[in-house]
Amino acid sequence: MTYLTKPKFHHPSLPKNALGYTRRDYEGAISTLCAGCGHDSISAAIIEACFELAIEPHRMAKLSGIGCSSKTPTYFLGNSHGFNSVHGRMPSVLTGANLANRELIYLGVSGDGDSASIGFGQFAHAIRRAVRMVYIVENNGVYGLTKGQFSATADRGSKSKRGNVNSDSPIDLVAVALQLGATFVARSFSGDKEQLVPLIKAAIEHEGAAFIDVISPCIAFNNHPGSTKSFDYVRAHNEAVNRLDFVSPRDPITVSYPPGAMELVEQPDGSILALRKLDADYDVHDRLAAMNFLQTHAARGQIVTGLLFLDRAPEDLHDHLDTVATPLNRLGEDELCPGSQALAKINAALR
Ligand SMILES: Cc1ncc(C[n+]2csc(CCOP(=O)(O)OP(=O)(O)O)c2C)c(N)n1
Ligand code: SF4
Ligand SMILES: [Mg+2]
């Protein structure tokens, strides 16, 4: 059975957000993933982020491809829009939906197989086109759903459960996203909810292409010694450059930090990203330095996590194409059909 509904009753004293919703209102069906799968922790972090941001569920559209990771939207935001597409094709479906209606919040959930193998081209083009979205890759280094083949993000020299050694070079989706112009780039770990929840909140508020690579161990096929995507390996090699606190316009800043150790970045909607620097020299606004830092640390076997790059003035696809602000389903025939005179003018210009 792949779909189990949850009972609807709530305990009356469950905490409520500004809309009067409880966390339960942001949940989905009961997960059928393996107990302990990292992907379930990411679903929990998405639920927490949407609850804390008090997002109206009908404003959210969750899209995915194929894989254990791409199954997860069934397990969160049960009252939101959802589209489970073909393997690797989530980015183009999301792009089309976004072009048709920019008023929704788009959350793309994918796997390392879905985005770095069959969907690599789709991933690249959605990022370079600056589609406003939160793009999460639940990265376990294997094709979990089809029983543990190496994916394109598996490190060279890492071992499969049966001891085979991967001889191919890995694709680092964070490095690719940086190179292609993503305006919000982060890496996190499914086992670090404190780091992940504020990153998801900040990505939702970001007005451009936001990409989060979340290392998410597959306990069935890639959690053994020799894997570089196991819980133990990631814990031992995690190099966090900063920690993020997301402060919504409603909340006062209550935490104080030593001078120089914190940077406050105000967002266009009035929310504030309070960045606690763990590496004093890391500049989150320097794309080239971020690329260099990542490669240097990857060569040492370290996994760099945190908010890795942030463009303070992001643009998105709608700015580039100068599209109409009104969702297409709210335009009337007059606005949708330019008429024969306008058409004749366009045709004449093309002769
Ligand atoms: C067109 C197509 N090719 C291949 C498959 C088989 N297939 C299903 S899921 C998958 C890989 C999933 O890996 P990933 O995206 O990393 O997700 P995970 O299960 O690891 O979370 C593959 C190859 C498919 N469903 N469709
Ligand atoms: S096979 Fe791996 S990725 Fe799929 S549900 Fe099980 S632990 Fe998760
Ligand atoms: Mg995978």
CSV table of C-alpha atoms and ligand atoms in Angstrom, one decimal:
chain,number,residue,atom,x,y,z
A,1,MET,CA,0.0,0.0,0.0
A,2,THR,CA,1.5,3.4,-1.0
A,3,TYR,CA,-1.1,5.8,0.4
A,4,LEU,CA,-2.4,5.8,4.0
A,5,THR,CA,-4.5,8.6,5.3
A,6,LYS,CA,-4.1,10.0,8.8
A,7,PRO,CA,-6.9,10.4,11.3
A,8,LYS,CA,-8.2,14.0,11.2
A,9,PHE,CA,-8.8,14.6,14.9
A,10,HIS,CA,-6.5,17.1,16.7
A,11,HIS,CA,-5.8,17.5,20.4
A,12,PRO,CA,-7.4,20.9,21.3
A,13,SER,CA,-4.3,22.2,22.9
A,14,LEU,CA,-2.0,21.8,19.9
A,15,PRO,CA,-0.1,25.0,19.3
A,16,LYS,CA,-1.5,27.1,16.5
A,17,ASN,CA,0.2,29.6,14.1
A,18,ALA,CA,-1.0,33.0,13.1
A,19,LEU,CA,-3.7,31.5,10.8
A,20,GLY,CA,-5.0,29.3,13.5
A,21,TYR,CA,-3.6,26.1,11.9
A,22,THR,CA,-1.7,23.4,13.8
A,23,ARG,CA,1.2,21.4,12.5
A,24,ARG,CA,-1.2,18.6,11.7
A,25,ASP,CA,-2.8,20.9,9.1
A,26,TYR,CA,0.5,20.9,7.1
A,27,GLU,CA,0.9,17.1,7.2
A,28,GLY,CA,0.0,14.7,4.5
A,29,ALA,CA,-0.5,10.9,4.3
A,30,ILE,CA,1.4,8.5,6.5
A,31,SER,CA,4.9,7.9,5.0
A,32,THR,CA,5.5,4.5,3.5
A,33,LEU,CA,9.3,5.1,3.2
A,34,CYS,CA,11.7,2.8,5.2
A,35,ALA,CA,11.7,3.7,8.9
A,36,GLY,CA,14.7,6.0,9.5
A,37,CYS,CA,15.0,7.3,5.9
A,38,GLY,CA,16.5,10.8,5.8
A,39,HIS,CA,13.8,11.9,3.4
A,40,ASP,CA,11.1,11.7,6.2
A,41,SER,CA,13.1,14.2,8.3
A,42,ILE,CA,13.1,16.6,5.3
A,43,SER,CA,9.3,16.3,5.1
A,44,ALA,CA,9.1,17.1,8.8
A,45,ALA,CA,11.3,20.2,8.2
A,46,ILE,CA,9.1,21.4,5.4
A,47,ILE,CA,6.0,20.9,7.6
A,48,GLU,CA,7.7,22.9,10.4
A,49,ALA,CA,8.8,25.7,8.0
A,50,CYS,CA,5.4,26.1,6.5
A,51,PHE,CA,3.7,26.0,9.9
A,52,GLU,CA,6.1,28.6,11.3
A,53,LEU,CA,5.7,30.9,8.3
A,54,ALA,CA,1.9,30.5,8.6
A,55,ILE,CA,1.6,29.7,4.9
A,56,GLU,CA,-2.0,29.3,3.6
A,57,PRO,CA,-1.9,25.7,2.2
A,58,HIS,CA,-3.8,26.7,-0.9
A,59,ARG,CA,-1.0,29.1,-1.9
A,60,MET,CA,1.6,26.2,-2.1
A,61,ALA,CA,2.3,24.0,-5.1
A,62,LYS,CA,4.5,21.0,-4.5
A,63,LEU,CA,6.0,19.3,-7.6
A,64,SER,CA,8.2,16.3,-7.9
A,65,GLY,CA,9.6,13.6,-10.3
A,66,ILE,CA,10.1,9.9,-9.6
A,67,GLY,CA,12.0,8.3,-6.7
A,68,CYS,CA,11.6,7.7,-2.9
A,69,SER,CA,12.4,11.5,-2.6
A,70,SER,CA,9.8,12.4,-5.2
A,71,LYS,CA,7.2,10.4,-3.3
A,72,THR,CA,7.5,12.6,-0.2
A,73,PRO,CA,5.2,15.4,-1.3
A,74,THR,CA,2.4,12.9,-0.5
A,75,TYR,CA,3.6,13.0,3.1
A,76,PHE,CA,3.4,16.7,3.7
A,77,LEU,CA,1.1,19.7,2.8
A,78,GLY,CA,-1.9,17.5,2.2
A,79,ASN,CA,-4.1,20.6,1.6
A,80,SER,CA,-1.9,22.1,-1.1
A,81,HIS,CA,-1.6,21.7,-4.8
A,82,GLY,CA,0.5,18.8,-6.0
A,83,PHE,CA,1.9,17.3,-9.2
A,84,ASN,CA,4.0,14.2,-9.4
A,85,SER,CA,5.6,14.3,-12.8
A,86,VAL,CA,7.8,12.0,-14.9
A,87,HIS,CA,11.3,11.0,-13.8
A,88,GLY,CA,13.5,14.1,-14.1
A,89,ARG,CA,10.8,16.4,-15.5
A,90,MET,CA,9.7,18.3,-12.4
A,91,PRO,CA,11.6,21.5,-13.4
A,92,SER,CA,9.9,22.0,-16.7
A,93,VAL,CA,6.4,21.3,-15.2
A,94,LEU,CA,7.2,23.7,-12.4
A,95,THR,CA,8.4,26.4,-14.8
A,96,GLY,CA,5.2,26.1,-16.8
A,97,ALA,CA,3.0,26.3,-13.7
A,98,ASN,CA,5.0,29.3,-12.4
A,99,LEU,CA,4.6,31.1,-15.8
A,100,ALA,CA,0.9,30.5,-15.7
A,101,ASN,CA,0.4,31.6,-12.1
A,102,ARG,CA,3.1,33.5,-10.2
A,103,GLU,CA,1.0,33.9,-7.1
A,104,LEU,CA,1.6,30.4,-5.8
A,105,ILE,CA,4.7,29.4,-3.9
A,106,TYR,CA,6.5,26.6,-5.9
A,107,LEU,CA,8.3,23.8,-4.1
A,108,GLY,CA,10.1,21.3,-6.2
A,109,VAL,CA,11.2,18.2,-4.5
A,110,SER,CA,13.6,15.9,-6.3
A,111,GLY,CA,16.3,13.2,-5.8
A,112,ASP,CA,20.0,13.1,-6.9
A,113,GLY,CA,19.0,10.5,-9.5
A,114,ASP,CA,16.0,12.6,-10.6
A,115,SER,CA,18.0,15.9,-10.8
A,116,ALA,CA,21.7,14.9,-11.5
A,117,SER,CA,21.1,12.0,-13.8
A,118,ILE,CA,18.0,11.8,-16.0
A,119,GLY,CA,16.9,15.3,-15.1
A,120,PHE,CA,20.2,17.1,-15.2
A,121,GLY,CA,19.4,19.2,-18.2
A,122,GLN,CA,16.0,20.1,-16.7
A,123,PHE,CA,17.6,21.1,-13.4
A,124,ALA,CA,20.2,23.2,-15.2
A,125,HIS,CA,17.7,25.2,-17.3
A,126,ALA,CA,15.2,25.9,-14.5
A,127,ILE,CA,18.1,27.4,-12.5
A,128,ARG,CA,19.6,29.4,-15.3
A,129,ARG,CA,16.2,30.8,-16.2
A,130,ALA,CA,15.8,32.1,-12.6
A,131,VAL,CA,12.5,30.5,-12.0
A,132,ARG,CA,11.2,31.6,-8.6
A,133,MET,CA,11.0,28.4,-6.6
A,134,VAL,CA,12.4,26.4,-3.7
A,135,TYR,CA,14.2,23.5,-5.3
A,136,ILE,CA,15.1,20.8,-2.8
A,137,VAL,CA,17.3,17.8,-3.8
A,138,GLU,CA,17.1,15.0,-1.2
A,139,ASN,CA,20.6,13.7,-1.9
A,140,ASN,CA,21.5,10.1,-0.8
A,141,GLY,CA,24.0,9.3,-3.6
A,142,VAL,CA,21.9,6.3,-4.8
A,143,TYR,CA,18.8,5.5,-6.7
A,144,GLY,CA,16.9,4.4,-3.6
A,145,LEU,CA,13.7,3.4,-5.2
A,146,THR,CA,15.4,1.1,-7.7
A,147,LYS,CA,17.5,-0.6,-5.0
A,148,GLY,CA,20.7,1.3,-4.6
A,149,GLN,CA,22.6,1.9,-7.9
A,150,PHE,CA,25.2,4.7,-7.6
A,151,SER,CA,23.8,8.0,-8.7
A,152,ALA,CA,25.7,10.8,-10.3
A,153,THR,CA,26.3,12.5,-6.9
A,154,ALA,CA,28.1,9.5,-5.5
A,155,ASP,CA,31.8,10.3,-4.7
A,156,ARG,CA,34.5,8.7,-6.7
A,157,GLY,CA,36.0,5.9,-4.5
A,158,SER,CA,32.9,5.5,-2.4
A,159,LYS,CA,31.6,2.0,-2.0
A,160,SER,CA,28.2,0.4,-2.6
A,161,LYS,CA,26.5,-1.8,0.1
A,162,ARG,CA,28.0,-4.9,-1.8
A,163,GLY,CA,31.5,-3.4,-1.9
A,164,ASN,CA,31.6,-2.1,-5.5
A,165,VAL,CA,33.8,1.0,-5.9
A,166,ASN,CA,32.4,4.0,-7.8
A,167,SER,CA,34.9,5.1,-10.4
A,168,ASP,CA,33.0,8.0,-11.9
A,169,SER,CA,33.5,11.7,-10.9
A,170,PRO,CA,30.6,13.1,-8.8
A,171,ILE,CA,28.3,16.0,-9.9
A,172,ASP,CA,28.1,18.6,-7.1
A,173,LEU,CA,24.7,20.2,-7.6
A,174,VAL,CA,25.6,23.1,-5.3
A,175,ALA,CA,28.6,23.9,-7.5
A,176,VAL,CA,26.4,23.6,-10.6
A,177,ALA,CA,23.7,25.8,-9.1
A,178,LEU,CA,26.3,28.5,-8.3
A,179,GLN,CA,27.7,28.4,-11.8
A,180,LEU,CA,24.3,28.7,-13.4
A,181,GLY,CA,23.3,31.8,-11.4
A,182,ALA,CA,21.0,30.5,-8.6
A,183,THR,CA,20.5,33.5,-6.3
A,184,PHE,CA,20.0,31.4,-3.1
A,185,VAL,CA,22.2,28.3,-2.6
A,186,ALA,CA,22.4,26.2,0.5
A,187,ARG,CA,23.5,22.7,1.6
A,188,SER,CA,22.2,21.0,4.7
A,189,PHE,CA,21.8,17.6,6.3
A,190,SER,CA,18.5,15.8,7.0
A,191,GLY,CA,19.8,15.0,10.5
A,192,ASP,CA,20.1,18.7,11.3
A,193,LYS,CA,16.6,20.1,11.7
A,194,GLU,CA,17.9,23.3,13.4
A,195,GLN,CA,19.9,24.2,10.4
A,196,LEU,CA,17.4,23.0,7.8
A,197,VAL,CA,14.1,24.6,8.9
A,198,PRO,CA,15.4,28.2,8.8
A,199,LEU,CA,17.0,27.5,5.4
A,200,ILE,CA,13.7,26.3,4.0
A,201,LYS,CA,11.9,29.3,5.5
A,202,ALA,CA,14.4,31.7,4.0
A,203,ALA,CA,14.3,29.9,0.6
A,204,ILE,CA,10.4,30.2,0.5
A,205,GLU,CA,10.7,34.0,1.1
A,206,HIS,CA,13.5,34.4,-1.5
A,207,GLU,CA,12.3,36.1,-4.7
A,208,GLY,CA,14.3,34.0,-7.2
A,209,ALA,CA,15.7,30.6,-7.8
A,210,ALA,CA,16.5,29.0,-4.4
A,211,PHE,CA,18.3,25.7,-4.4
A,212,ILE,CA,18.9,23.5,-1.3
A,213,ASP,CA,21.0,20.3,-1.5
A,214,VAL,CA,20.1,18.2,1.5
A,215,ILE,CA,22.3,15.2,2.2
A,216,SER,CA,19.7,12.6,3.2
A,217,PRO,CA,21.0,9.1,4.0
A,218,CYS,CA,19.4,6.1,2.5
A,219,ILE,CA,19.4,3.6,5.4
A,220,ALA,CA,18.5,0.7,3.1
A,221,PHE,CA,21.3,1.0,0.5
A,222,ASN,CA,23.8,3.7,1.4
A,223,ASN,CA,24.4,4.0,5.1
A,224,HIS,CA,27.4,1.7,5.5
A,225,PRO,CA,31.2,2.3,6.0
A,226,GLY,CA,32.6,3.2,2.6
A,227,SER,CA,29.6,5.4,1.8
A,228,THR,CA,30.2,9.2,1.9
A,229,LYS,CA,26.4,9.8,2.3
A,230,SER,CA,25.9,7.8,5.5
A,231,PHE,CA,24.8,9.4,8.8
A,232,ASP,CA,28.2,8.7,10.4
A,233,TYR,CA,30.2,10.1,7.5
A,234,VAL,CA,28.2,13.3,7.2
A,235,ARG,CA,28.3,13.9,10.9
A,236,ALA,CA,32.1,13.5,10.9
A,237,HIS,CA,32.8,15.7,7.9
A,238,ASN,CA,30.1,18.4,8.2
A,239,GLU,CA,31.8,21.8,8.0
A,240,ALA,CA,29.0,24.4,8.6
A,241,VAL,CA,30.1,27.9,7.5
A,242,ASN,CA,27.1,29.7,9.2
A,243,ARG,CA,23.8,29.1,11.0
A,244,LEU,CA,20.8,31.0,10.0
A,245,ASP,CA,17.9,32.4,12.0
A,246,PHE,CA,14.9,33.5,10.0
A,247,VAL,CA,13.2,36.4,11.7
A,248,SER,CA,9.7,37.2,10.2
A,249,PRO,CA,8.5,40.8,10.1
A,250,ARG,CA,6.2,39.9,13.0
A,251,ASP,CA,9.0,38.7,15.3
A,252,PRO,CA,11.3,40.9,17.4
A,253,ILE,CA,15.0,40.0,17.2
A,254,THR,CA,15.6,38.6,20.7
A,255,VAL,CA,19.0,36.9,20.3
A,256,SER,CA,22.2,38.9,20.7
A,257,TYR,CA,25.5,38.0,19.2
A,258,PRO,CA,29.1,39.2,19.6
A,259,PRO,CA,29.9,42.0,17.1
A,260,GLY,CA,31.3,40.8,13.7
A,261,ALA,CA,29.9,37.3,14.3
A,262,MET,CA,26.5,38.1,12.9
A,263,GLU,CA,25.2,39.6,9.6
A,264,LEU,CA,21.6,40.8,9.3
A,265,VAL,CA,20.2,40.6,5.7
A,266,GLU,CA,16.9,42.4,5.3
A,267,GLN,CA,14.6,40.7,2.7
A,268,PRO,CA,12.2,42.7,0.4
A,269,ASP,CA,9.2,41.5,2.5
A,270,GLY,CA,10.7,42.9,5.7
A,271,SER,CA,11.9,39.5,7.1
A,272,ILE,CA,15.4,39.3,8.3
A,273,LEU,CA,18.0,36.6,7.8
A,274,ALA,CA,20.3,36.6,10.9
A,275,LEU,CA,23.4,34.8,9.8
A,276,ARG,CA,25.7,33.6,12.6
A,277,LYS,CA,29.1,33.2,11.0
A,278,LEU,CA,31.0,30.1,12.1
A,279,ASP,CA,33.7,30.8,9.6
A,280,ALA,CA,34.6,34.5,10.0
A,281,ASP,CA,36.1,34.8,6.5
A,282,TYR,CA,33.2,33.3,4.6
A,283,ASP,CA,31.3,35.9,2.6
A,284,VAL,CA,27.9,34.7,1.7
A,285,HIS,CA,27.5,37.3,-1.1
A,286,ASP,CA,30.6,36.3,-3.1
A,287,ARG,CA,29.7,33.7,-5.7
A,288,LEU,CA,33.2,33.1,-6.9
A,289,ALA,CA,34.6,32.8,-3.5
A,290,ALA,CA,31.8,30.3,-2.6
A,291,MET,CA,32.7,28.2,-5.6
A,292,ASN,CA,36.4,28.2,-4.6
A,293,PHE,CA,35.7,27.5,-1.0
A,294,LEU,CA,33.5,24.5,-1.9
A,295,GLN,CA,36.0,22.9,-4.2
A,296,THR,CA,38.8,23.4,-1.8
A,297,HIS,CA,36.9,21.8,1.0
A,298,ALA,CA,35.5,19.0,-1.2
A,299,ALA,CA,39.1,18.1,-2.1
A,300,ARG,CA,39.7,17.6,1.6
A,301,GLY,CA,36.7,15.4,2.0
A,302,GLN,CA,34.7,18.0,3.9
A,303,ILE,CA,31.0,18.6,3.3
A,304,VAL,CA,30.3,22.3,3.5
A,305,THR,CA,26.8,23.2,4.8
A,306,GLY,CA,24.9,26.3,5.6
A,307,LEU,CA,23.7,29.2,3.5
A,308,LEU,CA,26.5,29.3,0.8
A,309,PHE,CA,25.4,32.1,-1.4
A,310,LEU,CA,22.7,34.8,-1.3
A,311,ASP,CA,22.1,37.5,-3.9
A,312,ARG,CA,20.5,40.5,-2.1
A,313,ALA,CA,18.8,41.6,-5.3
A,314,PRO,CA,17.5,38.5,-7.0
A,315,GLU,CA,15.6,38.6,-10.4
A,316,ASP,CA,13.2,36.0,-11.7
A,317,LEU,CA,12.0,34.7,-15.0
A,318,HIS,CA,8.9,37.0,-15.0
A,319,ASP,CA,11.2,40.0,-14.8
A,320,HIS,CA,13.2,38.7,-17.7
A,321,LEU,CA,10.2,38.0,-19.9
A,322,ASP,CA,8.2,41.0,-18.7
A,323,THR,CA,5.1,38.8,-18.3
A,324,VAL,CA,1.7,39.9,-17.1
A,325,ALA,CA,1.3,39.9,-13.3
A,326,THR,CA,-2.2,38.4,-13.3
A,327,PRO,CA,-2.5,34.6,-13.3
A,328,LEU,CA,-3.5,33.4,-16.8
A,329,ASN,CA,-6.7,31.8,-15.4
A,330,ARG,CA,-7.9,35.2,-14.3
A,331,LEU,CA,-7.5,36.9,-17.7
A,332,GLY,CA,-10.5,37.4,-19.9
A,333,GLU,CA,-10.7,36.7,-23.6
A,334,ASP,CA,-10.0,40.3,-24.5
A,335,GLU,CA,-6.6,40.1,-22.7
A,336,LEU,CA,-5.8,36.6,-23.9
A,337,CYS,CA,-6.6,37.2,-27.6
A,338,PRO,CA,-4.7,40.2,-29.1
A,339,GLY,CA,-7.1,40.4,-32.1
A,340,SER,CA,-6.5,40.2,-35.8
A,341,GLN,CA,-4.9,43.7,-36.1
A,342,ALA,CA,-2.3,42.9,-33.5
A,343,LEU,CA,-1.7,39.5,-35.1
A,344,ALA,CA,-1.2,41.1,-38.6
A,345,LYS,CA,1.3,43.5,-37.1
A,346,ILE,CA,3.3,40.6,-35.5
A,347,ASN,CA,3.2,38.6,-38.8
A,348,ALA,CA,4.3,41.7,-40.8
A,349,ALA,CA,7.3,42.2,-38.4
A,350,LEU,CA,8.4,38.6,-39.1
A,351,ARG,CA,8.3,38.8,-42.9
B,1,LIG,C1,12.0,7.4,-17.5
B,1,LIG,C2,12.4,6.5,-16.3
B,1,LIG,N1,13.6,6.0,-16.2
B,1,LIG,C3,13.9,5.2,-15.2
B,1,LIG,C4,13.0,5.0,-14.2
B,1,LIG,C5,13.4,4.1,-13.0
B,1,LIG,N2,13.7,4.9,-11.8
B,1,LIG,C6,12.7,5.1,-10.9
B,1,LIG,S1,13.2,6.0,-9.6
B,1,LIG,C7,14.8,6.1,-10.2
B,1,LIG,C8,16.0,6.7,-9.5
B,1,LIG,C9,15.5,7.5,-8.3
B,1,LIG,O1,16.7,8.0,-7.7
B,1,LIG,P1,16.6,9.3,-6.9
B,1,LIG,O2,16.1,10.4,-7.7
B,1,LIG,O3,18.0,9.6,-6.3
B,1,LIG,O4,15.6,9.1,-5.7
B,1,LIG,P2,15.7,8.3,-4.4
B,1,LIG,O5,14.8,7.0,-4.6
B,1,LIG,O6,17.1,7.9,-4.1
B,1,LIG,O7,15.2,9.2,-3.3
B,1,LIG,C10,14.9,5.4,-11.4
B,1,LIG,C11,16.1,5.2,-12.2
B,1,LIG,C12,11.8,5.6,-14.3
B,1,LIG,N3,10.8,5.5,-13.3
B,1,LIG,N4,11.5,6.4,-15.3
B,2,SF4,S1,15.1,2.8,-0.1
B,2,SF4,FE1,16.4,4.4,0.8
B,2,SF4,S2,15.7,6.3,0.0
B,2,SF4,FE2,14.1,4.8,-0.4
B,2,SF4,S3,12.7,4.9,1.4
B,2,SF4,FE3,14.2,3.3,1.9
B,2,SF4,S4,15.9,4.4,3.0
B,2,SF4,FE4,14.6,6.0,1.9
B,3,MG,MG,18.8,9.2,-4.5
